[in-house]
Coordinates of C-alpha atoms (C1' of nucleotides) in Angstrom, one line a residue:
Chain A
M1 CA 37.1 0.4 100.6
K2 CA 39.0 3.2 101.0
N3 CA 35.9 5.3 101.8
R4 CA 35.4 2.7 104.5
L5 CA 39.0 3.3 105.9
A6 CA 38.8 7.0 105.8
K7 CA 35.8 6.8 108.0
I8 CA 37.4 4.6 110.1
L9 CA 40.3 7.1 110.5
R10 CA 38.3 10.2 110.8
D11 CA 36.5 8.5 113.8
T12 CA 39.7 7.6 115.3
L13 CA 40.9 11.0 115.3
D14 CA 37.8 12.4 116.6
L15 CA 37.9 9.8 119.5
C16 CA 41.6 11.3 120.1
F17 CA 40.9 15.1 119.8
R18 CA 37.8 14.4 122.4
E19 CA 39.9 12.2 124.6
G20 CA 42.9 14.6 124.5
Y21 CA 45.4 11.9 123.0
L22 CA 46.1 14.2 120.5
K23 CA 45.6 18.2 120.4
K24 CA 42.5 19.3 118.7
M25 CA 43.1 20.8 115.0
P26 CA 41.4 21.0 112.0
L27 CA 41.5 17.8 110.1
P28 CA 44.5 18.0 107.3
E29 CA 44.2 16.6 103.8
F30 CA 45.4 13.2 103.8
V31 CA 45.7 10.4 101.4
I32 CA 44.9 6.7 101.3
E33 CA 46.8 4.8 98.8
V34 CA 47.5 1.3 97.8
P35 CA 50.9 0.6 98.2
N36 CA 52.7 -1.4 95.2
N37 CA 54.9 -2.9 97.7
P38 CA 52.9 -6.0 99.4
D39 CA 54.5 -5.9 102.6
H40 CA 53.0 -2.5 103.0
G41 CA 49.6 -3.6 103.2
H42 CA 46.7 -3.4 101.4
F43 CA 46.2 0.2 101.9
A44 CA 48.2 3.0 103.4
T45 CA 48.0 6.4 104.7
N46 CA 50.3 9.5 105.5
L47 CA 47.9 10.6 108.1
A48 CA 50.1 10.9 110.8
M49 CA 52.6 12.5 108.8
T50 CA 50.6 15.3 107.6
L51 CA 49.5 15.7 111.6
A52 CA 53.1 15.9 112.6
G53 CA 54.1 19.4 112.3
E54 CA 50.7 21.0 113.7
Q55 CA 50.9 18.4 116.7
K56 CA 54.7 19.0 117.5
N57 CA 55.5 15.2 117.5
S58 CA 57.1 12.9 115.4
P59 CA 54.7 11.0 112.6
R60 CA 55.8 7.7 114.2
N61 CA 54.6 8.5 117.4
I62 CA 51.6 9.9 116.4
A63 CA 50.8 6.9 113.9
E64 CA 51.5 4.6 117.3
I65 CA 48.8 6.7 118.9
I66 CA 46.3 6.4 116.2
I67 CA 46.8 2.8 115.9
R68 CA 46.2 2.0 119.7
H69 CA 42.9 3.8 119.8
L70 CA 41.3 2.8 116.1
V71 CA 37.7 3.0 115.8
D72 CA 36.7 -0.3 113.9
N73 CA 33.6 -1.6 115.2
D74 CA 33.3 -3.8 112.2
H75 CA 36.6 -5.6 112.1
F76 CA 37.7 -4.1 109.3
I77 CA 41.1 -4.0 109.9
L78 CA 43.4 -7.0 110.3
K79 CA 46.3 -5.3 111.5
A80 CA 48.0 -2.0 111.1
E81 CA 51.6 -1.3 111.2
I82 CA 53.8 2.0 111.4
G83 CA 56.2 2.0 108.0
G84 CA 59.0 4.5 106.8
A85 CA 59.0 7.7 108.0
G86 CA 55.5 7.4 109.7
F87 CA 53.1 5.5 107.3
I88 CA 50.3 3.5 108.7
N89 CA 50.0 0.4 106.8
F90 CA 46.7 -1.4 107.1
F91 CA 46.1 -5.1 106.4
I92 CA 42.3 -5.7 106.2
T93 CA 40.3 -9.1 106.9
I94 CA 40.0 -11.4 104.2
E95 CA 35.9 -11.2 104.7
Q96 CA 36.4 -8.1 103.5
W97 CA 37.6 -9.0 100.0
Y98 CA 35.0 -11.8 99.9
D99 CA 32.6 -9.0 100.3
L100 CA 34.1 -7.1 97.6
L101 CA 33.8 -10.0 95.1
S102 CA 30.2 -10.6 96.1
Q103 CA 29.5 -7.1 95.3
V104 CA 31.3 -7.1 92.0
I105 CA 29.2 -10.3 90.9
T106 CA 26.0 -8.7 92.3
L107 CA 26.4 -5.5 90.7
K108 CA 27.6 -6.8 87.4
D109 CA 27.8 -4.2 84.9
D110 CA 27.1 -1.4 87.5
Y111 CA 30.2 -2.1 89.7
G112 CA 32.1 1.0 89.4
R113 CA 29.4 3.2 88.9
N114 CA 29.3 6.4 91.1
C115 CA 27.2 9.9 91.6
L116 CA 30.0 12.4 90.8
G117 CA 27.8 13.7 87.8
K118 CA 24.7 14.4 90.2
K119 CA 22.7 14.0 87.2
E120 CA 24.0 17.3 86.0
K121 CA 23.6 18.2 82.1
I122 CA 26.6 18.0 80.5
M123 CA 27.9 18.5 77.0
V124 CA 31.0 16.9 74.7
E125 CA 31.7 18.3 71.5
F126 CA 34.2 16.6 69.6
V127 CA 35.4 15.7 66.3
S128 CA 33.3 18.7 64.5
A129 CA 35.5 18.4 61.3
N130 CA 34.8 20.5 58.4
P131 CA 32.6 18.7 55.8
T132 CA 35.1 19.1 53.0
G133 CA 36.9 16.2 53.1
P134 CA 37.0 12.2 54.8
L135 CA 38.0 11.7 58.4
H136 CA 41.6 11.5 58.9
L137 CA 43.5 9.6 61.9
G138 CA 43.6 12.8 63.7
H139 CA 39.8 13.1 63.6
G140 CA 39.7 9.3 65.0
R141 CA 41.7 10.3 68.0
G142 CA 39.3 12.8 69.0
A143 CA 36.4 10.6 68.2
A144 CA 37.6 7.8 70.4
L145 CA 38.7 10.4 73.1
G146 CA 35.3 12.3 73.0
D147 CA 33.3 9.3 72.9
T148 CA 35.0 7.3 75.7
L149 CA 35.1 10.1 77.6
C150 CA 31.1 10.4 77.2
R151 CA 30.6 7.1 78.2
I152 CA 32.8 7.2 81.3
L153 CA 30.9 10.5 82.5
D154 CA 27.8 8.7 81.9
F155 CA 29.0 5.6 84.3
S156 CA 29.9 8.5 86.9
G157 CA 26.2 9.8 86.6
Y158 CA 26.4 13.0 84.3
D159 CA 23.6 13.4 82.1
V160 CA 26.0 13.4 78.9
R161 CA 25.1 14.9 75.2
R162 CA 27.4 14.4 72.3
E163 CA 27.7 17.1 69.8
F164 CA 29.3 17.4 66.2
Y165 CA 29.4 21.2 65.2
I166 CA 29.1 21.7 61.3
N167 CA 31.2 24.4 59.8
D168 CA 28.9 24.0 56.7
T169 CA 29.4 27.9 55.7
G170 CA 31.9 30.0 54.5
Q171 CA 35.1 29.9 52.3
Q172 CA 36.3 26.3 52.8
V173 CA 32.9 25.3 51.5
K174 CA 33.4 27.3 48.5
A175 CA 36.7 26.2 48.1
L176 CA 35.3 22.5 47.9
G177 CA 32.8 23.6 45.3
E178 CA 35.5 25.2 43.3
S179 CA 37.5 22.0 43.5
I180 CA 35.2 19.9 42.3
Y181 CA 34.1 22.1 39.7
S182 CA 37.4 22.5 38.3
R183 CA 37.8 18.4 38.4
W184 CA 34.6 18.3 36.4
R185 CA 36.1 20.6 33.7
Q186 CA 39.4 18.7 33.4
F187 CA 37.5 15.6 32.5
S188 CA 36.9 17.2 29.3
D189 CA 39.8 19.8 29.4
P190 CA 42.8 18.7 31.4
S191 CA 44.5 22.2 31.1
Y192 CA 41.5 23.9 33.1
P193 CA 43.4 25.5 36.0
F194 CA 42.8 24.5 39.5
P195 CA 42.5 26.6 42.5
S196 CA 45.3 27.3 44.7
D197 CA 43.4 26.9 47.8
G198 CA 41.6 23.9 46.6
Y199 CA 41.2 20.4 47.9
Q200 CA 43.8 18.0 46.1
G201 CA 42.5 14.6 47.2
D202 CA 41.3 11.9 45.0
Y203 CA 37.7 12.0 46.6
I204 CA 37.2 15.1 44.7
Q205 CA 37.2 13.2 41.5
E206 CA 35.0 10.9 42.9
L207 CA 32.5 13.5 43.8
A208 CA 32.7 15.2 40.3
T209 CA 31.9 12.0 38.8
E210 CA 29.1 11.0 40.9
I211 CA 27.5 14.3 40.9
A212 CA 27.8 14.8 37.1
Q213 CA 26.2 11.5 36.8
K214 CA 23.0 13.0 38.3
I215 CA 22.9 16.3 37.6
T216 CA 23.5 18.4 34.2
L217 CA 26.2 20.9 35.1
E218 CA 26.8 22.1 31.4
N219 CA 23.9 24.4 31.4
L220 CA 24.4 26.4 34.4
D221 CA 26.4 29.7 34.7
I222 CA 29.8 28.8 36.5
H223 CA 28.8 30.5 39.9
D224 CA 25.9 28.7 39.9
A225 CA 27.4 25.3 39.3
I226 CA 30.2 26.2 42.2
D227 CA 27.3 27.1 44.4
L228 CA 25.4 24.0 43.6
L229 CA 28.5 21.9 43.7
S230 CA 29.5 23.4 47.4
E231 CA 26.3 22.3 48.5
L232 CA 26.0 19.0 47.3
G233 CA 29.6 18.2 47.8
R234 CA 29.3 19.5 51.5
D235 CA 26.1 17.0 52.0
K236 CA 27.9 14.3 50.7
M237 CA 30.9 14.7 52.8
L238 CA 29.0 15.1 55.7
E239 CA 27.0 11.9 55.0
E240 CA 30.1 9.8 54.9
I241 CA 31.6 11.5 57.9
K242 CA 28.3 10.1 59.6
E243 CA 28.8 6.6 58.5
D244 CA 32.6 6.6 59.2
L245 CA 31.8 7.6 63.2
A246 CA 28.7 5.4 63.3
N247 CA 31.4 2.4 62.0
F248 CA 33.9 3.6 64.8
R249 CA 31.1 3.2 67.2
V250 CA 30.6 6.8 67.9
N251 CA 27.0 8.4 67.7
F252 CA 26.2 11.9 68.3
D253 CA 23.0 13.4 70.0
F254 CA 23.1 16.6 68.3
W255 CA 24.8 17.8 64.8
Y256 CA 24.6 21.4 65.0
K257 CA 25.0 23.5 61.9
E258 CA 26.9 26.5 61.9
S259 CA 24.4 27.8 59.1
D260 CA 21.7 27.8 61.4
L261 CA 22.9 30.3 63.4
Y262 CA 22.4 32.7 60.4
S263 CA 19.0 31.4 59.7
S264 CA 17.9 31.5 63.1
G265 CA 18.9 35.1 63.4
K266 CA 21.1 33.7 66.5
I267 CA 24.3 35.3 65.2
D268 CA 22.6 38.8 64.8
H269 CA 21.0 38.7 68.1
T270 CA 24.9 38.0 69.6
I271 CA 26.0 40.8 67.7
K272 CA 23.7 43.1 69.1
L273 CA 24.4 41.9 72.7
I274 CA 27.9 42.4 72.5
E275 CA 27.2 45.8 71.1
K276 CA 24.8 46.3 74.0
R277 CA 27.6 45.8 76.4
G278 CA 29.7 48.4 74.6
L279 CA 32.3 46.1 73.5
L280 CA 32.3 46.5 69.7
F281 CA 34.1 49.3 67.6
Q282 CA 35.0 49.9 64.2
K283 CA 38.7 49.9 63.1
D284 CA 40.4 49.9 59.6
G285 CA 36.7 49.0 58.2
A286 CA 36.3 46.1 59.9
L287 CA 34.1 45.7 63.3
W288 CA 36.0 44.4 66.3
I289 CA 35.2 43.2 69.6
R290 CA 37.1 44.1 72.8
T291 CA 38.5 40.7 74.2
S292 CA 41.4 42.4 75.6
S293 CA 39.2 43.6 78.7
F294 CA 38.7 39.8 79.4
G295 CA 42.2 38.2 79.4
D296 CA 42.8 37.7 75.8
D297 CA 46.2 39.6 74.6
K298 CA 44.4 41.7 71.7
D299 CA 41.0 42.5 70.5
R300 CA 39.5 40.7 67.6
V301 CA 37.6 41.0 64.5
I302 CA 34.2 40.0 64.2
R303 CA 33.0 41.1 60.8
K304 CA 35.6 41.6 58.2
K305 CA 36.3 44.5 55.9
D306 CA 34.5 42.5 52.9
G307 CA 31.5 42.4 55.2
N308 CA 31.7 38.7 56.0
L309 CA 31.6 37.3 59.5
T310 CA 34.8 35.6 61.0
Y311 CA 34.6 32.0 62.2
F312 CA 34.9 33.8 65.4
A313 CA 31.9 35.5 65.4
T314 CA 29.9 32.4 64.8
D315 CA 31.9 30.5 67.4
I316 CA 30.9 33.1 69.8
S317 CA 27.2 32.9 69.3
Y318 CA 27.5 29.0 69.0
H319 CA 28.9 28.7 72.7
L320 CA 26.2 31.4 73.9
D321 CA 23.8 28.9 72.4
K322 CA 25.3 26.1 74.5
W323 CA 25.2 28.1 77.3
E324 CA 21.4 29.1 76.7
R325 CA 20.5 25.4 76.1
G326 CA 21.5 24.9 80.0
F327 CA 24.6 22.9 80.0
R328 CA 26.4 23.0 83.5
K329 CA 29.6 22.1 82.0
V330 CA 30.9 21.9 78.6
I331 CA 33.7 20.0 77.0
N332 CA 35.7 20.9 73.8
I333 CA 37.8 18.5 72.3
W334 CA 40.1 20.5 70.0
G335 CA 43.3 19.9 68.3
A336 CA 46.4 21.3 69.8
D337 CA 46.9 23.7 67.0
H338 CA 43.8 25.6 68.3
H339 CA 45.3 26.4 71.4
G340 CA 45.7 30.2 70.7
Y341 CA 41.9 30.1 70.2
I342 CA 40.7 29.1 73.9
T343 CA 41.7 32.5 75.8
R344 CA 40.0 34.2 72.8
V345 CA 36.6 32.3 73.3
K346 CA 36.8 32.4 76.9
A347 CA 37.2 36.2 76.8
A348 CA 34.0 36.7 74.6
L349 CA 32.1 34.0 76.9
M350 CA 33.1 36.2 80.0
A351 CA 32.2 39.3 78.5
E352 CA 28.6 37.7 78.9
G353 CA 29.3 37.1 82.5
I354 CA 29.6 33.1 81.5
P355 CA 32.3 31.7 84.3
E356 CA 35.7 31.0 83.3
D357 CA 35.5 27.5 84.1
W358 CA 32.3 26.5 82.5
L359 CA 34.3 26.0 78.9
N360 CA 36.8 22.9 79.7
V361 CA 38.9 22.4 76.5
L362 CA 41.0 19.4 76.1
L363 CA 43.7 19.9 73.8
M364 CA 44.6 17.0 72.0
Q365 CA 48.1 16.7 70.4
L366 CA 48.3 15.7 66.7
V367 CA 48.6 12.1 65.3
N368 CA 52.0 11.5 63.5
L369 CA 51.6 8.5 61.3
W370 CA 54.4 5.9 60.7
E371 CA 54.4 3.6 57.7
G372 CA 57.4 1.3 56.7
G373 CA 59.8 3.1 59.2
A374 CA 59.3 6.5 58.0
E375 CA 56.9 9.4 58.8
V376 CA 54.0 9.9 56.4
K377 CA 53.5 14.1 56.3
M378 CA 49.7 14.4 56.4
S379 CA 47.8 17.3 55.2
K380 CA 44.3 17.9 53.9
R381 CA 45.0 20.2 51.3
S382 CA 47.5 18.4 49.7
G383 CA 45.5 15.0 49.8
R384 CA 48.1 13.4 51.6
Y385 CA 46.7 11.2 54.6
V386 CA 45.4 8.0 55.7
T387 CA 41.6 8.0 56.2
L388 CA 39.8 6.9 59.6
K389 CA 37.9 4.5 57.3
E390 CA 40.9 3.1 55.8
L391 CA 42.5 2.7 59.0
V392 CA 39.5 0.8 60.4
D393 CA 39.4 -1.5 57.4
D394 CA 42.8 -2.4 58.0
V395 CA 43.4 -2.7 61.6
G396 CA 39.5 -2.8 63.1
V397 CA 37.7 -0.8 65.4
D398 CA 38.9 -2.5 68.7
A399 CA 42.7 -2.0 68.0
A400 CA 42.2 1.4 66.1
R401 CA 40.4 2.8 69.4
F402 CA 42.7 1.3 71.9
V403 CA 45.4 2.6 70.4
F404 CA 44.0 6.1 70.2
L405 CA 43.0 6.0 73.6
S406 CA 46.3 4.6 75.2
K407 CA 48.1 7.8 75.5
D408 CA 47.5 10.9 77.3
H409 CA 45.9 13.2 74.9
T410 CA 48.5 15.8 75.9
S411 CA 51.4 13.8 74.5
P412 CA 51.7 13.7 70.5
L413 CA 50.7 10.2 69.4
D414 CA 52.7 8.2 67.1
F415 CA 50.6 5.9 65.0
N416 CA 52.5 2.9 63.5
I417 CA 50.5 1.4 61.4
D418 CA 52.2 -1.5 60.5
L419 CA 52.5 -2.3 64.1
V420 CA 48.9 -1.8 64.9
K421 CA 48.2 -4.2 61.7
R422 CA 49.9 -6.9 63.5
K423 CA 47.2 -9.0 65.2
D424 CA 49.9 -10.2 68.2
S425 CA 50.8 -9.1 71.2
E426 CA 52.0 -6.0 70.0
N427 CA 48.8 -4.4 70.8
P428 CA 47.8 -5.0 74.2
V429 CA 43.8 -5.0 73.2
Y430 CA 44.2 -8.2 72.2
Y431 CA 45.8 -9.2 75.7
V432 CA 42.9 -8.0 77.5
Q433 CA 40.2 -9.6 75.0
Y434 CA 42.1 -12.7 75.2
A435 CA 41.6 -12.7 79.1
H436 CA 37.8 -12.4 78.5
A437 CA 37.8 -15.2 75.9
R438 CA 39.9 -17.4 78.0
I439 CA 37.2 -17.1 80.8
C440 CA 34.6 -17.6 78.6
S441 CA 36.3 -20.7 77.4
I442 CA 36.6 -21.9 81.3
F443 CA 32.9 -21.8 81.7
R444 CA 32.3 -23.6 78.6
K445 CA 34.2 -26.4 79.9
A446 CA 32.7 -26.1 83.4
A447 CA 29.2 -26.4 81.8
N448 CA 30.3 -29.5 80.2
E449 CA 31.4 -30.9 83.5
N450 CA 28.1 -30.0 84.9
I451 CA 29.9 -27.6 87.6
S452 CA 27.4 -24.5 88.4
I453 CA 28.6 -21.1 89.1
P454 CA 26.5 -20.4 92.3
E455 CA 24.3 -17.3 92.0
Q456 CA 24.7 -16.4 95.7
P457 CA 28.8 -16.5 96.3
G458 CA 28.4 -16.6 99.9
S459 CA 30.6 -19.1 101.8
T460 CA 32.0 -20.9 98.6
L461 CA 34.5 -17.8 98.3
Q462 CA 36.1 -19.3 101.5
G463 CA 37.8 -21.6 99.1
L464 CA 39.8 -18.3 98.2
V465 CA 43.0 -18.2 100.1
L466 CA 45.8 -17.9 97.9
D467 CA 47.7 -15.0 97.7
E468 CA 47.3 -14.6 93.9
E469 CA 43.5 -14.9 94.4
I470 CA 43.2 -12.0 96.8
A471 CA 45.4 -9.7 94.6
L472 CA 42.6 -10.4 92.2
V473 CA 40.1 -9.1 94.1
R474 CA 42.6 -6.1 95.1
K475 CA 42.7 -5.2 91.7
M476 CA 39.2 -5.3 91.3
A477 CA 38.4 -2.9 94.3
E478 CA 40.7 -0.5 92.8
F479 CA 38.2 0.2 89.8
P480 CA 35.7 2.4 91.4
S481 CA 38.0 4.8 92.4
L482 CA 39.9 4.7 89.0
I483 CA 36.7 5.7 87.6
E484 CA 36.3 8.6 89.7
E485 CA 39.8 9.7 89.1
I486 CA 39.4 9.1 85.4
T487 CA 36.1 11.7 85.5
R488 CA 37.9 14.3 87.5
E489 CA 40.8 14.5 85.3
L490 CA 39.0 13.7 82.0
A491 CA 41.7 11.0 81.5
P492 CA 40.2 8.3 79.8
H493 CA 43.4 6.7 78.8
R494 CA 44.1 5.3 82.6
L495 CA 41.6 2.6 81.7
T496 CA 43.9 1.4 79.1
Y497 CA 46.5 0.8 81.7
Y498 CA 44.5 -0.5 84.3
L499 CA 42.8 -3.5 81.8
P500 CA 46.0 -5.2 80.7
E501 CA 47.2 -5.1 84.5
L502 CA 44.0 -6.9 85.5
A503 CA 44.1 -9.0 83.0
G504 CA 47.9 -9.9 83.3
S505 CA 47.1 -10.9 86.9
F506 CA 44.4 -13.2 85.8
H507 CA 46.7 -14.8 83.1
R508 CA 49.6 -15.6 85.6
Y509 CA 47.1 -17.0 88.1
Y510 CA 45.5 -19.1 85.1
N511 CA 48.9 -20.7 84.2
R512 CA 49.8 -21.3 87.6
H513 CA 46.5 -22.9 88.9
R514 CA 43.5 -24.8 87.6
I515 CA 40.3 -23.4 87.9
I516 CA 38.4 -26.4 87.5
S517 CA 39.5 -29.5 89.5
E518 CA 38.4 -32.5 91.2
D519 CA 37.5 -30.4 94.3
K520 CA 33.6 -29.3 93.5
N521 CA 34.1 -26.3 96.1
L522 CA 37.3 -24.8 95.3
S523 CA 36.3 -25.0 91.4
Q524 CA 33.2 -23.1 92.2
A525 CA 35.1 -20.6 94.3
R526 CA 37.5 -20.1 91.5
L527 CA 35.2 -19.9 89.2
L528 CA 33.4 -17.0 91.0
L529 CA 36.6 -15.1 91.1
S530 CA 37.1 -15.6 87.3
L531 CA 33.4 -14.2 87.0
G532 CA 34.5 -11.4 88.5
V533 CA 37.7 -10.8 86.3
K534 CA 35.1 -11.4 83.5
I535 CA 32.6 -8.7 84.5
L536 CA 35.4 -6.4 84.9
I537 CA 37.1 -6.7 81.6
K538 CA 33.9 -6.6 79.9
N539 CA 33.0 -3.4 81.8
G540 CA 35.9 -1.8 81.2
L541 CA 36.1 -2.5 77.5
S542 CA 32.7 -1.4 77.2
L543 CA 33.8 2.1 78.5
L544 CA 36.2 2.3 75.8
G545 CA 33.8 1.2 73.2
L546 CA 35.5 -1.9 72.6
S547 CA 34.2 -5.6 72.3
A548 CA 34.3 -8.4 74.5
P549 CA 34.7 -11.6 72.6
E550 CA 34.0 -14.9 73.9
I551 CA 35.9 -16.8 71.7
M552 CA 39.4 -15.7 70.1
Chain B
rG1 C1' 60.1 37.9 71.3
rC2 C1' 55.8 35.8 73.6
rG3 C1' 52.0 31.8 74.6
rC4 C1' 50.7 26.4 75.3
rC5 C1' 52.4 21.3 74.8
rU6 C1' 56.3 17.5 75.4
rG7 C1' 61.3 15.6 77.5
rU8 C1' 61.4 9.0 82.2
rA9 C1' 65.0 2.0 80.1
rG10 C1' 67.4 0.6 72.9
rC11 C1' 61.8 1.9 71.1
rU12 C1' 56.7 3.7 72.2
rC13 C1' 54.7 5.1 76.7
rA14 C1' 52.4 4.9 82.2
rG15 C1' 53.4 7.0 86.9
rC16 C1' 46.6 8.9 90.3
rU17 C1' 45.8 15.4 94.9
rG18 C1' 54.3 15.4 96.6
rG19 C1' 55.2 9.3 99.6
rA20 C1' 58.4 3.9 100.9
rU21 C1' 63.3 0.3 96.4
rA22 C1' 60.6 4.8 89.6
rG23 C1' 57.1 0.7 86.4
rA24 C1' 54.6 -2.0 81.8
rG25 C1' 54.8 -3.3 76.6
rC26 C1' 58.0 -3.8 72.6
rA27 C1' 62.8 -5.1 70.8
rG28 C1' 67.3 -8.7 73.3
rC29 C1' 68.9 -13.1 75.4
rG30 C1' 67.2 -18.1 78.5
rG31 C1' 63.4 -21.3 79.5
rA32 C1' 57.7 -23.7 80.0
rC33 C1' 51.9 -26.6 75.7
rU34 C1' 49.8 -35.3 76.7
rU35 C1' 46.4 -31.1 81.8
rC36 C1' 40.6 -25.5 81.7
rU37 C1' 42.9 -21.7 74.4
rA38 C1' 50.7 -20.7 74.1
rA39 C1' 47.1 -14.2 71.1
rU40 C1' 49.4 -17.3 77.7
rC41 C1' 53.3 -17.7 81.5
rC42 C1' 58.6 -17.9 84.2
rG43 C1' 63.5 -15.8 84.5
rC44 C1' 67.8 -12.5 82.9
rA45 C1' 69.4 -7.8 81.1
rG46 C1' 68.1 -2.7 80.6
rG47 C1' 67.5 4.1 84.3
rC48 C1' 72.4 11.0 86.2
rC49 C1' 63.4 10.8 85.4
rG50 C1' 66.8 17.0 79.5
rC51 C1' 70.4 20.4 82.6
rA52 C1' 70.9 23.6 87.1
rG53 C1' 69.2 25.8 90.9
rG54 C1' 64.9 26.1 95.3
rU55 C1' 60.9 25.0 98.2
rU56 C1' 60.6 20.3 102.7
rC57 C1' 60.3 15.1 106.9
rG58 C1' 60.5 13.5 101.4
rA59 C1' 60.4 15.6 94.3
rG60 C1' 59.9 12.2 88.2
rU61 C1' 55.6 14.9 90.6
rC62 C1' 55.4 21.7 92.9
rC63 C1' 58.6 27.2 91.8
rU64 C1' 62.5 29.5 88.9
rG65 C1' 66.3 29.7 85.2
rC66 C1' 68.3 27.3 80.7
rC67 C1' 68.6 23.7 76.8
rA68 C1' 66.0 20.4 72.8
rG69 C1' 61.5 19.2 69.7
rG70 C1' 56.2 19.9 68.5
rC71 C1' 52.3 23.8 67.6
rG72 C1' 50.4 28.5 67.6
rU73 C1' 51.1 33.7 67.6
rA74 C1' 45.3 36.2 60.9
rC75 C1' 40.3 41.3 58.5
rC76 C1' 42.6 31.8 57.5
rA77 C1' 39.4 28.0 58.2

RNA sequence: GCGCCUGUAGCUCAGCUGGAUAGAGCAGCGGACUUCUAAUCCGCAGGCCGCAGGUUCGAGUCCUGCCAGGCGUACCA
């Protein structure tokens, strides 16, 4: 709808320039918005104000000229008024709203789709938790954010891939093996020492018990035992992570192993590549890359004095591989504590000629858990944290996902577990789902009373005349541009604000007016309106990865 | 010290590329179920948008400085 109005305005300006009503000039950027105040029309534009300076005329005068010469062949606009300092407020004809509702009903699940993505290949890498422990709340937030972003990007016409990068080598995996080994030894000798950088969580004992039942560790030399436990523990944890994510309705297309970078020789190739560019140098017994030439504030170590590569080295190689796999755009979701890492990785990529804006990092602020009125400090090493699985078992996938998505990712999230557990109005997810269930219930009643919902809305819609009814359709009209904005800004949380608004408009309407009445035509019109709301709610919930229950 | 993020109602937070009188939920107070689901609705109350300057027709939004909180500043992962 905004697009149609924008076209009318552009045509109007063309005409005004051609006929000399206005001085010829390049078209300025202007905004068409949906005003909060109903007196300000269905749509408003600041066009006249943006022209004023160059035209050397007052905004209100210019608005006057534009309104007088509006090019509106399809009778889209009912009336146009000047408001405030020079806004033009448009009221559009009721037929336009009927058309829009028909469109929603015809397009169903496809209403709101757009082609912003142009089928471009895009990758979202998220969660990528180390396979050394169960997923916790922070991973849950990343999982919900990443997955929903993917659903929306797909809806906007991107060719989306979800990827999970597995850090399956290195010191931390070894620490996992050592921790399991130590717990296993402690079964028979409680005084056996536990490594200082070991993982404290109870799951380590469980792993030790489970593995010891299948495998005889007694005959193994300590180093072999630890190596074996590292491997088995890692695989077991990864299995659990996959399962937890699947239960959370998050399914990855690719699970990319860090160890593959070694076995395929990619990492060596990467280092040679950097060397060829003359960006490597030796210092203090380590091998460095000169990232400072590309915006980083200092150079970084690639190979440590002890001969091992740093994670930074594999990260460079990994991202070069993403580039070679042909993704036009890559989004990484990282915890906010990694922000210092961004310039570094981008610098290394720029050294290989990859544009700076190719890699988009969404920094997600951390999740703070509140329980019983106090903050619970979480830490994986100490073993004190709530796992994603526990949370989902407690409050369900829908409530958990909704809470994770309901805040901008740049804000820290206070997750109050006592509140989310309550299945009442405290959690807006139920408010939205209830509107859906309510509509389904109305449809069941309509079916019982043999009132059909017309296949072709057509003239039936003329029964919709109330302000509240048109307001509902207007709310539906906002959905496509909302999806576009979310796609551009990578801000899926905005959908969690739109849906309660739509549901609220419906709840209010429902409480004041009967959908099903003696008047059959009116009933059908209102059923169609309800159908439109139902389609949008279901659509929106599904983009968030939430269910739309028919009964509550 | 430097860098990133945050500061809006009692609490948790929205506020779309600067737009008209700053919004919602919860908490508080008062109302509405013989009628399609009360997980709902209606009403009341609640604000130096951290502080101070600047940019302009117009600033919660942009710029500068300050204050407060979180995170980072590794040959850790």
